[in-house]
Amino acid sequence: MGMFQRKFGVKNQKRLKSFCEEGEREMMNEQIMVLQNKLLEALDWKLMHETDSLAVQKTSLDMETEVQDDLPISIQLLFCLFNSNHIPDFKLVLNACVTSILTAGYLNLISQQEARAQEPRSPCQSSINEENEFLRIQTIQNQAEIDLLHKQLEFCFEEKDRLESLTRLFCRHVNDLMMKLEEERSYRATNERTEQLELPLSTDASVVNANDQMELKTMVDAIAAASQREAEAHEKAITLYTENNELQLKLETFIVANEELQSKLKALIEEKNSLIEMYERAASKSSYNNVNDSESEQNGMEVRDDDNSAERGQNGMEVHNNDSASELANLSELEMKTVENLEQQRMELHEENEKLMGLYEIAMHERDELRRRLSSYEQNRVESRGELHCPEKHVEVDGEKCLQSCAPPIYLGTEVSMEEIRARLLNAEQAFVDFHEVLREIEATEEGLQLKQEEFRSLELLSSEMQDKKALVDKKLSALRYSLSNFSSSVAYFEQREVRAKARVNASVSYFRKKKEELARLQVCKEDAEANLGRIQQSEIELRNILAVLKSKLEEKNQRQESEKVLFAIDNIEKVDTSQRNWQLGGKATELLKSEEEKTKLQSEMKLSREKLGLVKREFEDLSKRLDKIESEIQAVQMDIQKGSKSVEEMELALQTVIHEKETLLEITENGMSEIQSMILEYHQSVFDTDLKEAELKTLEEELQLEFRRIEELREARAAASEKMTRLLQNTSSHSCFAEKMEE
């Protein structure tokens, strides 16, 4: 249904446009003016030519047929419709047709705007909707102006009816005058011989019919004014129609731009949704990796053995490379088990270290007691045996390293047992020193192992971040490539728009130049018409002067003839000789004949002058009409030039806008290419950094395995040293007991 209304509205608009462009009303006004001129010419001819009534009637009939032949068929039909009584409501029918056409076009426009207004709006359509509302308001204003013009057109039709009635009355009055003129001519034909010496009827008729001519001129002027008002209303309707068409074109352009913006907005929304999905996936992955990294950091603070750490490193690398949720869960379970085992081993090691430290303190205390007892035994021995002097020297003990002393024999005075005790003490001291060195080395190795484990965890974290960064850069690169492909299609579209805008600008410029050339031509025609008008006015003044001179001469002749008539009557009254009177009568008759000939000659000259004056008047009126027409055309062309200049400016502005948008799009494309290059470099750099971190992880993992092996070896050495130290302590304790017994 909407499609049918649109087609019907377009069809009615085309009909109205063709009706407006044909200019039938303007042609009808011109024909009315021509008819006015011909009526005036017929009146002048009727007043000047008084020879034959039949000739006058024939001339008037020929003139009417000529006028009817000169009129176009459409205007004759309008005249017939206006003059006939069969179709009295023709004006109402025409007004109803025009109103229905304009109403259909307006309703079509309103329906289209409402249909477009019911479509879903987007934030980018606010400016376009405001522009549509403005255009809708302007369309309503134009519709109000069209209604006002309809009212003015109805008023013009009423004025035209009134003028037609006046024209009918005028025709009746002219017919009456023609009948009176025929009666006067018949009366003059019967009394021609008796009224030869009287004044010609033309001057009297001109005086008598002066009032009738003035009435005719007033009626013709009223007809011309009404037709002029009708033409102005018609021109205003045409201008409003053109403005309505321009507004419709603007509305269509805004609708097209709105659809383009909607398509672009949809594409941007889809791209935004895809980027949001990518960001959510990346965020979920990064959060999951952060949770796993935090668990690994908490678990990595403890000490691990070699096999479990290697298995965890391999599982962690597999999880990092494959990004599998099940493997990550298994890895977390293994790490928890490993952490529990390491915690248990650490607690056992701490207990063993505490036990060993207790044994070490007991051994040191026993060593100090043994040294004290040995020193007291030596002093007692020296005092008891003064003759015996032991050259052996006591070596001071540094607390950590060795004890060197000369001990006398303990068991039955032999020196062998004392040396053995000293050797065992030195061995025990050396075992303690070795044990401390092993402990310090174990502690240093564990500290280095913890540092390397922390470094390994940080490298794992960096490697996961590098992998995420690599994936993110890859997704950004693919999204940017997709955007650039869309930009390339948009560039082609903007190039097409630029070509269309240039074509419109060229068409507007050519139309503007044509109108300028037409204005120059019309100005030249106006100058020529003004020059001809001045020349015709000068000739009219000359003819009027000649006519005044001829009228004065004719009046002199008439006065002379009157005086001669008086003298002739006096001569007839007087009694004079017949021969003399006959001679005088013959002379006076010849003079009267000569005066009559001169009078007829003057009348013919006046007639010719009047004819020339009528021709000059007609030419003057034709030139005046032509000049008015040229001026109206000049005004119309000037209006077209103003509209053309405005349209050229608008088209150039639109072209500059399209060019600016295209340049902006090209700049965005260039920036996108440079960004793609930088992102490609960033992608390669991230790949390189990821590979480098993976290589560092492998190297550090190997070092950790070596450190774990070193720790195991040191633990074995510590166990051997602790066993050795316990044996020595047991031996020294037994010897110390033996020494105490000996001392007792």
XYZ file of C-alpha atoms in Angstrom:
744
model
C 0.000 0.000 0.000
C 2.817 2.420 0.831
C 4.484 1.588 -2.489
C 1.255 2.386 -4.360
C 0.867 5.674 -2.498
C 4.490 6.556 -3.272
C 4.022 5.827 -6.971
C 0.739 7.708 -7.050
C 2.316 10.711 -5.251
C 5.282 10.748 -7.644
C 2.913 10.542 -10.621
C 0.813 13.420 -9.317
C 3.941 15.454 -8.618
C 5.146 14.847 -12.171
C 1.787 15.943 -13.550
C 1.820 19.062 -11.400
C 5.384 19.811 -12.409
C 4.590 19.411 -16.110
C 1.520 21.606 -15.667
C 3.613 24.245 -13.898
C 6.492 24.071 -16.372
C 4.279 24.426 -19.469
C 3.344 27.909 -18.375
C -0.151 27.828 -19.758
C -1.287 30.517 -17.384
C 1.501 32.819 -18.488
C 0.558 32.220 -22.109
C -3.079 32.908 -21.255
C -2.067 36.207 -19.666
C -0.120 37.125 -22.774
C -3.101 36.238 -24.970
C -5.359 38.348 -22.760
C -2.996 41.291 -23.213
C -2.964 40.678 -26.983
C -6.765 40.563 -26.959
C -6.796 43.823 -25.026
C -4.564 45.448 -27.622
C -6.679 44.158 -30.463
C -9.838 45.426 -28.775
C -8.270 48.848 -28.466
C -7.199 48.704 -32.096
C -10.722 47.700 -33.129
C -12.132 50.625 -31.146
C -9.716 53.051 -32.805
C -10.459 51.567 -36.185
C -14.189 51.826 -35.537
C -13.859 55.454 -34.574
C -11.646 56.317 -37.544
C -13.258 54.230 -40.307
C -16.876 55.190 -40.751
C -17.451 54.042 -44.304
C -19.438 50.875 -44.102
C -21.102 49.043 -41.228
C -20.855 45.714 -42.980
C -17.111 46.161 -43.412
C -16.840 46.992 -39.744
C -18.786 43.895 -38.738
C -16.718 41.760 -41.089
C -13.472 43.198 -39.707
C -14.598 42.595 -36.152
C -15.565 39.023 -36.989
C -12.226 38.451 -38.729
C -10.418 39.940 -35.761
C -12.254 37.649 -33.339
C -11.537 34.602 -35.487
C -7.901 35.669 -35.766
C -7.634 36.061 -32.032
C -9.262 32.700 -31.528
C -6.891 31.149 -34.083
C -3.898 32.751 -32.378
C -4.853 31.334 -29.007
C -3.612 27.844 -28.165
C -6.088 25.004 -27.913
C -5.782 24.775 -24.150
C -6.581 28.474 -23.650
C -9.480 28.336 -26.096
C -10.805 25.370 -24.155
C -10.433 27.341 -20.937
C -12.253 30.280 -22.497
C -15.012 27.957 -23.642
C -15.259 26.437 -20.191
C -15.265 29.822 -18.521
C -17.841 31.272 -20.954
C -20.100 28.203 -21.096
C -22.894 27.543 -18.658
C -22.641 23.734 -18.939
C -19.621 23.477 -16.633
C -20.120 26.151 -13.985
C -17.899 24.428 -11.401
C -14.777 24.183 -13.561
C -12.755 26.334 -11.167
C -13.842 24.198 -8.238
C -12.909 21.032 -10.164
C -9.497 22.452 -11.100
C -8.859 23.657 -7.556
C -9.938 20.262 -6.176
C -7.594 18.462 -8.616
C -4.625 20.648 -7.688
C -5.440 20.337 -3.984
C -5.772 16.538 -4.223
C -2.456 16.276 -6.075
C -0.596 18.426 -3.533
C -2.337 16.693 -0.617
C -1.410 13.253 -2.000
C 2.220 14.316 -2.382
C 2.259 15.809 1.104
C 0.604 12.727 2.660
C 3.102 10.542 0.813
C 5.966 12.587 2.250
C 4.454 12.437 5.751
C 3.948 8.650 5.498
C 7.525 8.151 4.344
C 8.851 10.285 7.193
C 6.684 8.464 9.771
C 7.787 5.071 8.396
C 11.387 6.150 8.706
C 10.760 7.594 12.158
C 9.394 4.218 13.344
C 12.616 2.446 12.463
C 15.029 1.677 15.358
C 17.254 4.573 16.114
C 20.868 4.597 17.103
C 22.927 7.220 18.932
C 24.570 8.265 15.658
C 21.129 9.184 14.175
C 20.359 12.061 16.559
C 21.666 14.820 14.269
C 19.958 13.290 11.224
C 16.646 12.954 13.101
C 16.849 16.600 14.148
C 17.447 17.562 10.542
C 14.464 15.412 9.515
C 12.273 17.140 12.101
C 13.387 20.520 10.774
C 12.592 19.444 7.219
C 9.214 18.129 8.332
C 8.375 21.464 9.985
C 9.513 23.304 6.876
C 7.321 20.985 4.765
C 4.335 21.821 6.961
C 5.086 25.517 6.513
C 5.277 25.020 2.766
C 1.938 23.210 2.881
C 0.443 26.183 4.747
C 1.833 28.542 2.120
C 0.381 26.311 -0.610
C -3.030 26.513 1.095
C -2.687 30.293 1.216
C -1.856 30.303 -2.476
C -4.924 28.145 -3.105
C -7.022 30.791 -1.387
C -5.363 33.506 -3.453
C -5.989 31.441 -6.582
C -9.668 31.150 -5.671
C -9.782 34.892 -5.157
C -8.174 35.341 -8.578
C -10.767 33.042 -10.107
C -13.523 35.096 -8.507
C -11.949 38.292 -9.826
C -11.689 36.646 -13.207
C -15.398 35.761 -13.130
C -16.236 39.312 -12.211
C -14.038 40.622 -15.003
C -15.647 38.175 -17.419
C -19.054 39.496 -16.464
C -17.755 43.028 -16.982
C -16.345 41.933 -20.340
C -19.728 40.580 -21.347
C -21.335 43.855 -20.364
C -18.655 45.681 -22.290
C -19.325 43.519 -25.365
C -23.007 44.274 -25.075
C -22.199 47.939 -24.730
C -19.943 47.731 -27.788
C -22.693 45.999 -29.734
C -25.095 48.731 -28.713
C -22.581 51.304 -29.800
C -22.148 49.492 -33.095
C -25.913 49.503 -33.598
C -26.058 53.180 -32.769
C -23.187 53.777 -35.168
C -24.999 51.916 -37.922
C -28.131 53.927 -37.255
C -26.140 57.117 -37.361
C -24.488 56.062 -40.619
C -27.850 55.215 -42.188
C -29.219 58.522 -41.008
C -26.172 60.302 -42.379
C -26.544 58.468 -45.711
C -30.118 59.730 -46.049
C -29.210 63.282 -45.073
C -25.836 63.362 -46.857
C -26.769 65.985 -49.424
C -28.321 68.357 -46.926
C -25.454 67.997 -44.413
C -22.437 68.297 -46.721
C -21.371 71.576 -45.180
C -21.581 70.324 -41.584
C -18.670 69.063 -39.553
C -17.633 65.430 -40.005
C -19.144 62.941 -37.698
C -15.781 61.514 -36.678
C -14.858 64.409 -34.448
C -18.316 64.458 -32.883
C -18.255 60.710 -32.447
C -14.836 60.921 -30.855
C -16.137 63.492 -28.425
C -19.307 61.505 -27.781
C -17.469 58.173 -27.304
C -14.643 59.532 -25.133
C -16.420 58.405 -21.986
C -17.033 54.947 -23.483
C -13.351 54.649 -24.388
C -12.331 55.590 -20.842
C -14.663 52.936 -19.435
C -13.198 50.381 -21.824
C -9.669 51.283 -20.764
C -10.562 50.967 -17.085
C -12.091 47.537 -17.683
C -9.066 46.408 -19.673
C -6.739 47.690 -16.942
C -8.750 45.768 -14.348
C -8.474 42.605 -16.474
C -4.716 43.136 -16.813
C -4.326 43.684 -13.042
C -6.286 40.511 -12.256
C -4.242 38.490 -14.724
C -1.053 39.952 -13.249
C -2.120 38.898 -9.740
C -2.945 35.452 -11.040
C 0.461 35.204 -12.729
C 2.206 36.272 -9.506
C 0.283 33.656 -7.521
C 1.218 31.063 -10.138
C 4.905 32.024 -9.945
C 4.802 31.821 -6.166
C 3.242 28.364 -6.367
C 6.005 27.289 -8.777
C 8.723 28.601 -6.416
C 7.124 26.792 -3.474
C 6.953 23.621 -5.537
C 10.647 23.894 -6.440
C 11.534 24.517 -2.789
C 9.474 21.479 -1.807
C 11.359 19.378 -4.370
C 14.677 20.651 -3.026
C 13.610 19.766 0.506
C 12.591 16.305 -0.668
C 15.998 15.844 -2.322
C 17.734 16.951 0.873
C 15.561 14.588 2.875
C 16.477 11.716 0.559
C 20.186 12.553 0.892
C 19.864 12.652 4.682
C 18.060 9.311 4.637
C 20.838 7.780 2.508
C 23.478 9.214 4.869
C 21.495 7.838 7.820
C 21.444 4.360 6.282
C 25.182 4.554 5.638
C 25.835 5.584 9.231
C 23.618 2.741 10.456
C 25.591 0.208 8.410
C 28.886 1.635 9.708
C 27.549 1.591 13.241
C 26.519 -2.052 12.896
C 29.998 -2.936 11.620
C 31.608 -1.056 14.522
C 29.300 -2.771 17.028
C 30.209 -6.201 15.625
C 33.895 -5.337 15.754
C 33.476 -4.063 19.315
C 31.703 -7.276 20.352
C 34.467 -9.386 18.824
C 37.114 -7.327 20.652
C 35.159 -7.642 23.909
C 34.992 -11.434 23.500
C 38.712 -11.566 22.770
C 39.414 -9.403 25.821
C 37.219 -11.585 28.052
C 38.969 -14.751 26.893
C 42.369 -13.136 27.473
C 41.278 -11.863 30.914
C 39.958 -15.280 31.964
C 43.141 -16.951 30.752
C 45.347 -14.398 32.530
C 43.336 -14.739 35.772
C 43.629 -18.533 35.595
C 47.377 -18.275 34.981
C 47.728 -15.813 37.867
C 45.944 -18.248 40.201
C 48.242 -21.064 39.117
C 51.299 -18.816 39.431
C 50.295 -17.756 42.947
C 49.883 -21.405 43.939
C 53.245 -22.244 42.407
C 54.845 -19.294 44.248
C 53.420 -20.469 47.541
C 54.535 -24.003 46.873
C 57.952 -23.036 45.564
C 59.149 -21.465 48.789
C 59.870 -24.864 50.206
C 62.756 -27.145 49.411
C 62.152 -29.833 46.770
C 64.027 -32.906 45.880
C 65.524 -33.541 42.475
C 63.036 -35.986 40.949
C 59.873 -34.185 42.053
C 61.204 -30.775 40.924
C 62.180 -32.175 37.513
C 58.772 -33.825 37.119
C 57.025 -30.545 38.147
C 59.165 -28.518 35.712
C 58.342 -30.876 32.849
C 54.638 -30.879 33.732
C 54.693 -27.058 34.046
C 56.248 -26.712 30.594
C 53.624 -29.060 29.140
C 50.857 -27.033 30.784
C 52.376 -23.774 29.520
C 52.645 -25.040 25.975
C 49.297 -26.848 25.702
C 47.057 -24.607 27.891
C 44.960 -27.602 29.013
C 42.754 -27.395 32.078
C 43.019 -31.091 32.947
C 46.817 -31.052 32.828
C 46.853 -27.943 34.991
C 44.677 -29.701 37.557
C 46.947 -32.774 37.567
C 49.987 -30.550 37.877
C 48.485 -28.714 40.836
C 47.737 -32.060 42.565
C 51.300 -33.278 41.957
C 52.675 -30.009 43.253
C 50.562 -30.283 46.388
C 51.815 -33.809 46.997
C 55.391 -32.696 46.336
C 54.963 -29.793 48.727
C 53.657 -32.112 51.435
C 56.586 -34.516 50.933
C 59.058 -31.646 51.006
C 57.451 -30.248 54.142
C 57.772 -33.637 55.817
C 61.412 -33.979 54.710
C 62.131 -30.462 55.902
C 60.673 -31.231 59.310
C 62.749 -34.433 59.520
C 65.879 -32.528 58.523
C 65.184 -29.881 61.153
C 64.754 -32.587 63.811
C 67.955 -34.314 62.712
C 69.807 -30.994 62.731
C 68.563 -30.273 66.237
C 69.688 -33.722 67.400
C 73.100 -33.255 65.785
C 73.458 -29.805 67.318
C 72.640 -31.283 70.714
C 75.243 -34.012 70.191
C 77.702 -31.373 68.984
C 77.189 -29.277 72.109
C 77.606 -32.380 74.306
C 80.791 -33.302 72.426
C 82.213 -29.800 72.765
C 81.396 -29.770 76.433
C 83.083 -33.157 76.869
C 86.079 -31.911 74.882
C 86.427 -28.915 77.183
C 86.156 -31.173 80.225
C 88.742 -33.529 78.763
C 91.142 -30.664 78.063
C 90.651 -29.281 81.536
C 91.312 -32.686 83.060
C 94.356 -33.235 80.857
C 95.797 -29.874 81.807
C 95.222 -30.513 85.520
C 96.729 -33.967 85.137
C 99.804 -32.497 83.474
C 100.256 -29.943 86.191
C 99.994 -32.607 88.893
C 102.392 -34.785 87.051
C 104.949 -31.993 86.685
C 104.683 -31.133 90.310
C 105.043 -34.760 91.433
C 107.881 -35.459 89.123
C 110.140 -32.486 89.112
C 113.054 -34.423 87.738
C 111.163 -35.300 84.671
C 110.613 -32.452 82.309
C 108.363 -32.843 79.340
C 109.658 -30.806 76.401
C 106.344 -31.177 74.731
C 104.375 -27.972 74.251
C 100.767 -27.348 74.662
C 99.096 -25.966 71.629
C 96.253 -23.543 72.290
C 92.922 -24.458 70.891
C 91.156 -21.985 68.506
C 87.682 -23.376 69.410
C 86.943 -24.612 65.894
C 90.045 -26.323 64.342
C 92.543 -28.682 66.208
C 94.251 -29.494 69.584
C 97.960 -30.281 69.747
C 99.438 -31.312 73.124
C 102.136 -33.492 74.539
C 100.575 -36.013 76.815
C 102.452 -38.416 79.026
C 101.433 -41.998 78.984
C 98.220 -42.563 80.915
C 98.054 -46.240 81.234
C 100.916 -47.476 83.458
C 103.184 -44.562 82.457
C 103.296 -45.384 78.779
C 103.200 -42.600 76.213
C 101.482 -44.627 73.518
C 98.023 -44.422 75.035
C 98.288 -40.637 75.474
C 99.291 -40.130 71.871
C 96.437 -42.282 70.790
C 94.040 -40.214 72.885
C 95.402 -37.015 71.387
C 95.103 -38.419 67.878
C 91.550 -39.413 68.528
C 90.781 -35.977 69.917
C 92.271 -34.390 66.820
C 90.263 -36.724 64.642
C 87.120 -35.861 66.557
C 87.865 -32.161 66.254
C 88.549 -32.551 62.544
C 85.311 -34.487 62.166
C 83.443 -31.643 63.898
C 85.110 -29.122 61.593
C 84.222 -31.191 58.538
C 80.676 -31.540 59.808
C 80.403 -27.750 60.238
C 81.802 -27.194 56.784
C 79.311 -29.665 55.335
C 76.487 -27.891 57.197
C 77.620 -24.484 55.963
C 77.908 -25.802 52.422
C 74.447 -27.370 52.676
C 72.988 -24.085 53.938
C 74.703 -22.100 51.170
C 73.537 -24.612 48.573
C 69.978 -24.485 49.902
C 70.016 -20.683 49.806
C 71.302 -20.757 46.214
C 68.684 -23.370 45.394
C 65.924 -21.183 46.841
C 67.177 -18.204 44.841
C 67.257 -20.282 41.690
C 63.780 -21.618 42.423
C 62.507 -18.066 42.846
C 64.242 -17.113 39.628
C 62.690 -20.173 37.980
C 59.202 -19.147 39.163
C 59.737 -15.563 37.987
C 60.927 -16.877 34.629
C 57.859 -19.106 34.410
C 55.657 -16.107 35.183
C 57.443 -13.994 32.587
C 57.178 -16.789 30.055
C 53.416 -17.111 30.635
C 53.065 -13.335 30.343
C 55.057 -13.449 27.119
C 52.793 -16.171 25.778
C 49.692 -14.142 26.694
C 51.211 -11.040 25.151
C 52.040 -12.993 22.013
C 48.457 -14.298 21.740
C 47.038 -10.815 22.415
C 49.278 -9.215 19.789
C 48.278 -11.919 17.325
C 44.580 -11.232 17.935
C 45.127 -7.476 17.688
C 46.987 -7.985 14.440
C 44.162 -10.059 12.956
C 41.552 -7.530 14.129
C 43.561 -4.661 12.668
C 43.908 -6.486 9.361
C 40.140 -6.986 9.277
C 39.594 -3.298 10.055
C 41.995 -2.271 7.286
C 40.155 -4.484 4.805
C 36.924 -2.708 5.787
C 38.722 0.622 5.450
C 39.784 -0.269 1.902
C 36.144 -0.874 0.925
C 35.201 2.398 2.648
C 37.888 4.223 0.654
C 36.373 2.914 -2.587
C 32.940 4.079 -1.439
C 34.271 7.552 -0.586
C 35.999 7.737 -3.974
C 32.655 7.030 -5.635
C 31.060 9.729 -3.513
C 33.812 12.146 -4.522
C 33.218 11.394 -8.215
C 29.483 11.955 -7.794
C 30.070 15.199 -5.874
C 32.450 16.447 -8.596
C 29.872 15.620 -11.257
C 27.218 17.552 -9.331
C 29.581 20.508 -8.911
C 30.381 20.517 -12.631
C 26.687 20.364 -13.512
C 25.905 23.226 -11.121
C 28.777 25.322 -12.511
C 27.670 24.724 -16.113
C 24.071 25.651 -15.213
C 25.357 28.777 -13.432
C 27.389 29.802 -16.489
C 24.428 29.239 -18.815
C 22.244 31.422 -16.634
C 24.901 34.153 -16.649
C 25.077 34.026 -20.440
C 21.291 34.172 -20.617
C 21.299 37.182 -18.264
C 23.820 38.981 -20.471
C 21.680 38.242 -23.534
C 18.542 39.503 -21.810
C 20.305 42.680 -20.718
C 21.367 43.323 -24.322
C 17.766 42.741 -25.461
C 16.558 45.106 -22.739
C 18.930 47.835 -23.891
C 17.757 47.400 -27.498
C 14.113 47.498 -26.421
C 14.687 50.637 -24.361
C 16.394 52.308 -27.330
C 13.510 51.355 -29.641
C 11.036 52.536 -27.025
C 12.704 55.931 -26.863
C 12.651 56.184 -30.633
C 8.968 55.244 -30.761
C 8.138 57.796 -28.066
C 9.906 60.456 -30.095
C 7.968 59.496 -33.237
C 4.709 59.490 -31.231
C 5.402 63.015 -30.033
C 6.093 64.116 -33.591
C 2.870 62.498 -34.847
C 0.867 64.141 -32.079
C 2.336 67.494 -33.003
C 1.459 66.914 -36.666
C -2.061 65.868 -35.682
C -2.470 69.008 -33.577
C -1.336 71.164 -36.500
C -3.774 69.423 -38.810
C -6.581 69.868 -36.287
C -5.829 73.570 -36.054
C -5.831 73.875 -39.837
C -9.111 71.982 -40.017
C -10.641 74.271 -37.417
C -9.486 77.302 -39.440
C -11.069 75.821 -42.540
C -14.290 75.195 -40.671
C -14.369 78.744 -39.359
C -13.667 80.093 -42.814
C -16.397 77.900 -44.253
C -18.845 79.151 -41.641
C -18.016 82.738 -42.475
C -18.352 82.042 -46.164
C -21.731 80.440 -45.551
C -22.861 83.553 -43.748
C -21.629 85.763 -46.566
C -23.249 83.498 -49.119
C -26.577 83.810 -47.289
C -26.238 87.597 -47.203
C -25.535 87.669 -50.913
C -28.619 85.605 -51.580
C -30.748 88.061 -49.626
C -29.459 91.144 -51.406
C -30.963 92.046 -54.767
C -28.190 92.147 -57.294
C -28.065 91.814 -61.040
C -28.558 88.236 -62.169
C -25.429 88.107 -64.310
C -23.310 89.564 -61.591
C -24.971 87.318 -59.037
C -24.329 84.260 -61.188
C -20.702 85.252 -61.562
C -20.373 85.755 -57.832
C -22.121 82.481 -57.133
C -19.776 80.679 -59.524
C -16.737 82.174 -57.814
C -18.017 81.307 -54.383
C -18.868 77.797 -55.505
C -15.357 77.277 -56.775
C -13.982 78.584 -53.489
C -16.289 76.290 -51.569
C -15.166 73.356 -53.685
C -11.523 74.242 -53.114
C -12.090 74.587 -49.390
C -13.947 71.302 -49.376
C -11.086 69.611 -51.209
C -8.599 71.095 -48.784
C -10.806 69.955 -45.926
C -10.989 66.396 -47.281
C -7.241 66.474 -47.816
C -6.707 67.600 -44.243
C -9.094 64.915 -43.031
C -7.209 62.270 -45.006
C -3.927 63.537 -43.590
C -5.418 63.447 -40.101
C -6.637 59.944 -40.790
C -3.181 58.855 -41.922
C -1.644 60.537 -38.912
C -4.082 58.794 -36.628
C -3.346 55.479 -38.277
C 0.361 56.090 -37.863
C -0.260 57.142 -34.290
C -2.240 53.954 -33.691
C 0.561 51.889 -35.200
C 3.083 53.732 -33.068
C 0.941 53.128 -29.974
C 0.638 49.451 -30.767
C 4.361 49.223 -31.348
C 4.954 51.135 -28.129
C 2.671 48.770 -26.223
C 4.310 45.750 -27.835
C 7.724 47.038 -26.886
C 6.487 47.838 -23.377
C 5.150 44.310 -23.024
C 8.330 42.922 -24.443
C 10.354 45.058 -22.057
C 8.209 43.917 -19.116
C 8.613 40.342 -20.220
C 12.375 40.798 -20.546
C 12.518 42.367 -17.080
C 10.503 39.500 -15.613
C 12.803 37.044 -17.370
C 15.818 38.954 -16.040
C 14.404 38.752 -12.521
C 13.726 35.042 -12.934
C 17.238 34.495 -14.317
C 18.717 36.515 -11.450
C 16.798 34.348 -8.988
C 18.068 31.268 -10.812
C 21.607 32.687 -10.687
C 21.306 33.269 -6.947
C 19.973 29.760 -6.440
C 22.665 28.401 -8.764
C 25.435 30.201 -6.875
C 24.013 28.930 -3.602
C 23.785 25.408 -4.982
C 27.361 25.676 -6.338
C 28.579 26.733 -2.899
C 26.659 23.889 -1.271
C 27.983 21.361 -3.798
C 31.554 22.631 -3.339
C 31.138 22.446 0.430
C 29.807 18.901 0.096
C 32.738 18.044 -2.189
C 35.220 19.469 0.309
C 33.514 17.481 3.076
C 33.757 14.268 1.071
C 37.414 14.978 0.221
C 38.174 15.701 3.883
C 36.467 12.470 4.963
C 38.393 10.560 2.319
C 41.700 12.119 3.442
C 40.850 11.307 7.048
C 40.104 7.717 6.084
C 43.343 7.482 4.106
C 45.239 8.915 7.053
C 43.597 6.375 9.333
C 44.548 3.652 6.851
C 48.168 4.850 6.759
C 48.257 4.985 10.535
C 46.778 1.501 10.583
C 49.503 0.241 8.241
C 52.204 1.772 10.412
C 50.492 0.296 13.456
C 50.384 -3.089 11.730
C 54.115 -2.835 11.046
C 54.818 -1.900 14.655
C 52.570 -4.731 15.839
C 54.341 -7.177 13.531
C 57.650 -6.075 15.039
C 56.142 -6.383 18.502
C 54.837 -9.841 17.636
C 58.261 -11.003 16.439
C 59.872 -9.445 19.497
C 57.398 -11.229 21.774
C 58.081 -14.515 19.961
C 61.825 -13.975 20.380
C 61.431 -13.067 24.063
C 59.224 -16.106 24.626
C 61.761 -18.435 23.020
C 64.546 -16.793 25.006
C 62.677 -17.222 28.275
C 61.940 -20.856 27.452
C 65.649 -21.447 26.782
C 66.514 -19.745 30.075
C 63.935 -21.916 31.823
C 65.510 -25.060 30.397
C 68.995 -23.919 31.434
C 67.822 -23.003 34.911
C 66.000 -26.308 35.213
C 69.231 -28.157 34.422
C 71.068 -26.060 37.007
C 68.370 -26.869 39.556
C 68.791 -30.570 38.861
C 72.533 -30.215 39.396
C 71.912 -28.331 42.644
C 69.519 -31.025 43.805
C 72.183 -33.662 43.110
C 74.772 -31.567 44.943
C 72.434 -31.284 47.927
C 71.937 -35.059 47.947
C 75.697 -35.608 47.889
C 76.181 -33.131 50.716
C 73.445 -34.818 52.698
C 75.202 -38.145 52.248
C 78.497 -36.543 53.314
C 76.747 -34.994 56.317
C 75.326 -38.377 57.286
C 78.770 -39.981 57.007
C 80.352 -37.168 59.034
C 77.663 -37.438 61.675
C 78.247 -41.201 61.954
C 81.988 -40.668 62.159
C 81.552 -37.970 64.767
C 79.269 -40.163 66.848
C 81.831 -42.974 66.768
C 84.617 -40.633 67.773
C 82.496 -39.170 70.524
C 81.781 -42.638 71.823
C 85.486 -43.487 71.777
C 86.465 -40.244 73.422
C 83.789 -40.695 76.036
C 85.119 -44.177 76.857
C 88.679 -42.851 77.029
C 87.577 -39.963 79.167
C 85.997 -42.425 81.581
C 89.200 -44.410 81.595
C 91.208 -41.243 82.207
C 88.979 -40.325 85.136
C 89.513 -43.719 86.587
C 93.264 -43.380 86.150
C 93.162 -39.954 87.725
C 91.303 -41.321 90.709
